[in-house]
mmCIF file of C-alpha atoms in Angstrom:
data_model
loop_
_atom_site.group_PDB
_atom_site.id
_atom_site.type_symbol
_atom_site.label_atom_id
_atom_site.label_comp_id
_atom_site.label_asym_id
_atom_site.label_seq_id
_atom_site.Cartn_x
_atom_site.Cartn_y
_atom_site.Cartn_z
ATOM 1 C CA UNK A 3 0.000 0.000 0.000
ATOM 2 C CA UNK A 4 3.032 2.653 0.625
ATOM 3 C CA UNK A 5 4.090 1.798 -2.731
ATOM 4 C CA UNK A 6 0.822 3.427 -4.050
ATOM 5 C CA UNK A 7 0.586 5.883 -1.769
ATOM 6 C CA UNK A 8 4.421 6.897 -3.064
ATOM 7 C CA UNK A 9 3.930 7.378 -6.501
ATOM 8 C CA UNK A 10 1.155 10.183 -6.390
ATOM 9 C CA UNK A 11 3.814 12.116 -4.057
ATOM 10 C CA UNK A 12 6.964 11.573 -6.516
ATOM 11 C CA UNK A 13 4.702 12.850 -9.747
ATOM 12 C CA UNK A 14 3.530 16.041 -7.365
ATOM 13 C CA UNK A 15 7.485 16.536 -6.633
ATOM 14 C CA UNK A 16 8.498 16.363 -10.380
ATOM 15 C CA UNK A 17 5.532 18.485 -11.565
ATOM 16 C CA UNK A 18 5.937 21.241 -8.616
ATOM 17 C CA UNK A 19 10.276 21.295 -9.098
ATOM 18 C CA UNK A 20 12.435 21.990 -11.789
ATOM 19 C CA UNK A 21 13.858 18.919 -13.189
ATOM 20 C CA UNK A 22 17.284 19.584 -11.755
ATOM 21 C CA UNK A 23 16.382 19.447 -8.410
ATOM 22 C CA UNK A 24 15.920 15.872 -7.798
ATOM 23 C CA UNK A 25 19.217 14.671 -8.397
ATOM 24 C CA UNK A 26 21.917 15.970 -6.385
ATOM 25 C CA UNK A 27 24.338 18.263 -7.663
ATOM 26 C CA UNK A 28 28.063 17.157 -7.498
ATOM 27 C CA UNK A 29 29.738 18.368 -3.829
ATOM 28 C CA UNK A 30 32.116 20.137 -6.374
ATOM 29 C CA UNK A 31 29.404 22.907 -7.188
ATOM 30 C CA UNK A 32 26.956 22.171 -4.413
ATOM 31 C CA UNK A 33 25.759 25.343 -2.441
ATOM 32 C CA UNK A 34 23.976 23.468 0.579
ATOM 33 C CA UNK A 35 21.733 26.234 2.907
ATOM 34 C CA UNK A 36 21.487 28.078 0.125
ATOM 35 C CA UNK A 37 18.168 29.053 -1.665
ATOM 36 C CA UNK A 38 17.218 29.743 -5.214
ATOM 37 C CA UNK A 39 16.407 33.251 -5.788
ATOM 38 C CA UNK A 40 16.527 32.792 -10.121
ATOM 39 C CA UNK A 41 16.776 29.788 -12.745
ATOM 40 C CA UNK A 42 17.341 30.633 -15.805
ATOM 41 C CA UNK A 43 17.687 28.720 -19.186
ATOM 42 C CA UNK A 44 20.679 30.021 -21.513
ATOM 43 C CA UNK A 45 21.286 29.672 -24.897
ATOM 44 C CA UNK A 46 24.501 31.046 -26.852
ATOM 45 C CA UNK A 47 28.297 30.689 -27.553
ATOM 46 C CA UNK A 48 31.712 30.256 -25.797
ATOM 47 C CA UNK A 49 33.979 32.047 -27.749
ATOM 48 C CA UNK A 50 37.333 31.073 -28.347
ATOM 49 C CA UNK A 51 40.970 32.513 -29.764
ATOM 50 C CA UNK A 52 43.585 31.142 -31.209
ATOM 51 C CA UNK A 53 46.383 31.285 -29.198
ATOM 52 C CA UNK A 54 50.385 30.098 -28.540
ATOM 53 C CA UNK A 55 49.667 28.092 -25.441
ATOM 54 C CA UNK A 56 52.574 27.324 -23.079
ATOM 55 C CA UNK A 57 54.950 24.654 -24.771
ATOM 56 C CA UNK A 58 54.839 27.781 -28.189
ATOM 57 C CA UNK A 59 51.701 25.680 -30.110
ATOM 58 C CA UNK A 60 48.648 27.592 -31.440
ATOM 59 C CA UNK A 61 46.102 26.347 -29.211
ATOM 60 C CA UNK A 62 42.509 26.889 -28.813
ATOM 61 C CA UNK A 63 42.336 29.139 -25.490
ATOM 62 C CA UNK A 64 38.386 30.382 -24.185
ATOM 63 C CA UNK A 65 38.129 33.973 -24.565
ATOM 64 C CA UNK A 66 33.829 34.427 -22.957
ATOM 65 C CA UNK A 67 30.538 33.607 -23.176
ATOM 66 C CA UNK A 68 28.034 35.680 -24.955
ATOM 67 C CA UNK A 69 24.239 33.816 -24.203
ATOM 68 C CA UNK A 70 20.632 35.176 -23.500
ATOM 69 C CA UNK A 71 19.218 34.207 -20.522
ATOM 70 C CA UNK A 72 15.773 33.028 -20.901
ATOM 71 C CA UNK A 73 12.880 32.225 -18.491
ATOM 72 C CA UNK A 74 9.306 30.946 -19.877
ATOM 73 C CA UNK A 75 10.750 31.813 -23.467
ATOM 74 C CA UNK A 76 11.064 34.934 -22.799
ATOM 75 C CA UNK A 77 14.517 37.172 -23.139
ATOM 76 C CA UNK A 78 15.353 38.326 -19.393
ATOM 77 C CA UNK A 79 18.881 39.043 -19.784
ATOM 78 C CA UNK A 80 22.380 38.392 -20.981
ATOM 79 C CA UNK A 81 25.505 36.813 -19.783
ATOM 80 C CA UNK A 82 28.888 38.007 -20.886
ATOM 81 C CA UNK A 83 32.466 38.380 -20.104
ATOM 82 C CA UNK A 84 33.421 38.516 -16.670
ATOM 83 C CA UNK A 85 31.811 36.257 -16.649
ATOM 84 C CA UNK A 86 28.658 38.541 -16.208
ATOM 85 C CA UNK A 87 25.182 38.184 -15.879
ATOM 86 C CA UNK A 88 22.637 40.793 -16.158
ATOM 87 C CA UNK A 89 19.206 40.906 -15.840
ATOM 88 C CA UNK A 90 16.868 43.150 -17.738
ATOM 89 C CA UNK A 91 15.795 45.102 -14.436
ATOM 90 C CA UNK A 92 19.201 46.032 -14.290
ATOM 91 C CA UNK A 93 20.725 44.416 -11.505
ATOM 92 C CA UNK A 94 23.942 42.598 -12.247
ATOM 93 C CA UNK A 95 26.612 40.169 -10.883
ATOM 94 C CA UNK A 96 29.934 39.214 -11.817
ATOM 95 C CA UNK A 97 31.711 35.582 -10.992
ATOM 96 C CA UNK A 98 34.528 34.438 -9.808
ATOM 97 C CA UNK A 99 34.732 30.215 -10.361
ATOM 98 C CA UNK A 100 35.448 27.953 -7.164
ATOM 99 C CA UNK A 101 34.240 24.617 -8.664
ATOM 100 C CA UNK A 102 34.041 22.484 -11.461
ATOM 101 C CA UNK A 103 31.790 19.134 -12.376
ATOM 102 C CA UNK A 104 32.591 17.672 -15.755
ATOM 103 C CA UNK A 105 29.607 17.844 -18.071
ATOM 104 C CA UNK A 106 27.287 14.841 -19.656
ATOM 105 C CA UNK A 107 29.428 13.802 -22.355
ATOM 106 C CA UNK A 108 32.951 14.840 -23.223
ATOM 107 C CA UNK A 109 31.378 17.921 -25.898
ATOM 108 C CA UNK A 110 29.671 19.761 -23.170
ATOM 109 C CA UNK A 111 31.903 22.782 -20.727
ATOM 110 C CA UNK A 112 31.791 21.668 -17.216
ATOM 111 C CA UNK A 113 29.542 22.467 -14.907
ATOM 112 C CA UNK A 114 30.436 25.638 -12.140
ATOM 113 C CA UNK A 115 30.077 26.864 -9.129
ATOM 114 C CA UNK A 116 30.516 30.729 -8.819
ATOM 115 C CA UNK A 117 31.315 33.078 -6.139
ATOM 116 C CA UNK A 118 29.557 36.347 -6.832
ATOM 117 C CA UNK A 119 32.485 39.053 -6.608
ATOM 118 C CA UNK A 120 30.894 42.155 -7.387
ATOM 119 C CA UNK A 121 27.231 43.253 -8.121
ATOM 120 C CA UNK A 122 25.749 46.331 -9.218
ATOM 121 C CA UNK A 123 22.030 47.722 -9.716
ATOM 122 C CA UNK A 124 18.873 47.136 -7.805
ATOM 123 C CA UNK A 125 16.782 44.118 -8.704
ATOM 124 C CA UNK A 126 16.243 39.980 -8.879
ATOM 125 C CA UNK A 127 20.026 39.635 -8.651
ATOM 126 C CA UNK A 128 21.030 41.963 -6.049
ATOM 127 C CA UNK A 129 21.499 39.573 -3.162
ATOM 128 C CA UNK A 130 23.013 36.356 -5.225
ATOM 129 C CA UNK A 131 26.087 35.584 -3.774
ATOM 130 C CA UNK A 132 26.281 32.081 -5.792
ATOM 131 C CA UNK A 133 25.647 31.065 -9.229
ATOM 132 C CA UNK A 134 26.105 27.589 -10.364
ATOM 133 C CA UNK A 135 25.988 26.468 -14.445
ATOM 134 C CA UNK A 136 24.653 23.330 -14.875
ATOM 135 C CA UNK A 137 22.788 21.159 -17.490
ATOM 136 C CA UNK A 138 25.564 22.216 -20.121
ATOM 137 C CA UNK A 139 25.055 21.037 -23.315
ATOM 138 C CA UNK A 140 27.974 21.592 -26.138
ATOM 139 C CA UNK A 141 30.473 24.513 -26.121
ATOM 140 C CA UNK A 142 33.784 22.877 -26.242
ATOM 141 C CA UNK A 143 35.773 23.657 -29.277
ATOM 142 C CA UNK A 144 37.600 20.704 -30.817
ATOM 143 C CA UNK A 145 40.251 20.950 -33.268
ATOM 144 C CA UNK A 146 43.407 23.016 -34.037
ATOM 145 C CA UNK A 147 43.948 26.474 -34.657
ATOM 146 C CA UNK A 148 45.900 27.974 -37.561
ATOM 147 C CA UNK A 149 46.471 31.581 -37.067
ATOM 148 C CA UNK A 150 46.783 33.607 -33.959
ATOM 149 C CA UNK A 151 44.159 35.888 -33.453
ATOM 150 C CA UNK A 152 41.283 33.603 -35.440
ATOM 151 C CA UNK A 153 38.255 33.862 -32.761
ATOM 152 C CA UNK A 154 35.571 30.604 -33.311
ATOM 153 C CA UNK A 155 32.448 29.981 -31.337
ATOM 154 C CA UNK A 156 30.990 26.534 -29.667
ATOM 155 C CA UNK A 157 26.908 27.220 -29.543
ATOM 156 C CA UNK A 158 25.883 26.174 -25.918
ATOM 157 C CA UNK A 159 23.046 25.854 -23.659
ATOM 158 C CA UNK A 160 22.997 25.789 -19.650
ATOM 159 C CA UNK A 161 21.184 26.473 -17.102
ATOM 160 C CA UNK A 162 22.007 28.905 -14.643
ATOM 161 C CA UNK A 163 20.997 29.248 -11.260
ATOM 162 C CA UNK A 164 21.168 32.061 -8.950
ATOM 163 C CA UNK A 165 21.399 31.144 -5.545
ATOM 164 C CA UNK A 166 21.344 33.355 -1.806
ATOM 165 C CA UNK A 167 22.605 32.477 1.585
ATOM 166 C CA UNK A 168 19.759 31.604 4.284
#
């Protein structure tokens, strides 16, 4: 009888949270007694230049993200370099990185945790002090570079989530 008493529970929890938020998020980029204050779907580009990387080789070396944050499919923002986000009330946060998962499959950037190191503005984002990217699909850049200087995207998609402490 508990069994059938269960299910109607587990379908409420998947239809009432996102889809995330039933599996557990690597300890890496975990933010435990922290709350969500913003999730937001993203969809763009990590952008990358071609580069002499230590041992004198052209390399392919990741310059930023350019991606529009998107909520009900609607535009509410834009992340950038920094790496910035900024939403369209005008509030804003930069990021400083403190952990790394590795994505789904070896095409995808890994998965972050982010310290929020500055803000500015008044709005959704204004007391974030985490942000973690996760559900990354694609934006790795395989291949070899000929010419310093050459820039060349990876289209990506994440999901971002803005998190605040208490």
């Amino acid at each position: 009888m508990s069994i059938k008493l269960a299910a109607p529970s587990l379908l409420l929890a998947a239809l009432i949270g996102p889809a995330f938020a039933a599996d557990p998020l690597p300890d890496a980029i975990a933010a435990p007694g922290e709350s969500v204050v913003l999730s937001v779907h993203a969809e763009g580009a990590q952008v990358y230049e071609c580069k002499a990387a230590a041992d004198g080789k052209l390399a392919w070396a990741f310059r930023e993200p350019i991606a529009t944050l998107l909520a009900e499919g609607k535009t509410i923002g834009r992340h950038y370099a920094g790496p910035s986000w900024e939403h369209a009330d005008g509030s804003a946060v930069v990021g400083k990185a403190i952990g790394n998962a590795p994505g789904a499959t070896a095409a995808d950037i890994p998965w972050l945790k982010l310290e929020v190191a500055s803000r500015r503005g008044s709005g959704v984002l204004t007391l974030v002090t985490t942000v973690q990217r996760i559900n990354t699909h694609g934006g790795k850049l395989e291949g070899s570079c000929e010419k310093a200087g050459e820039f060349k995207s990876a289209p990506y998609s994440a999901e971002y989530v803005f998190l605040k402490k208490g």
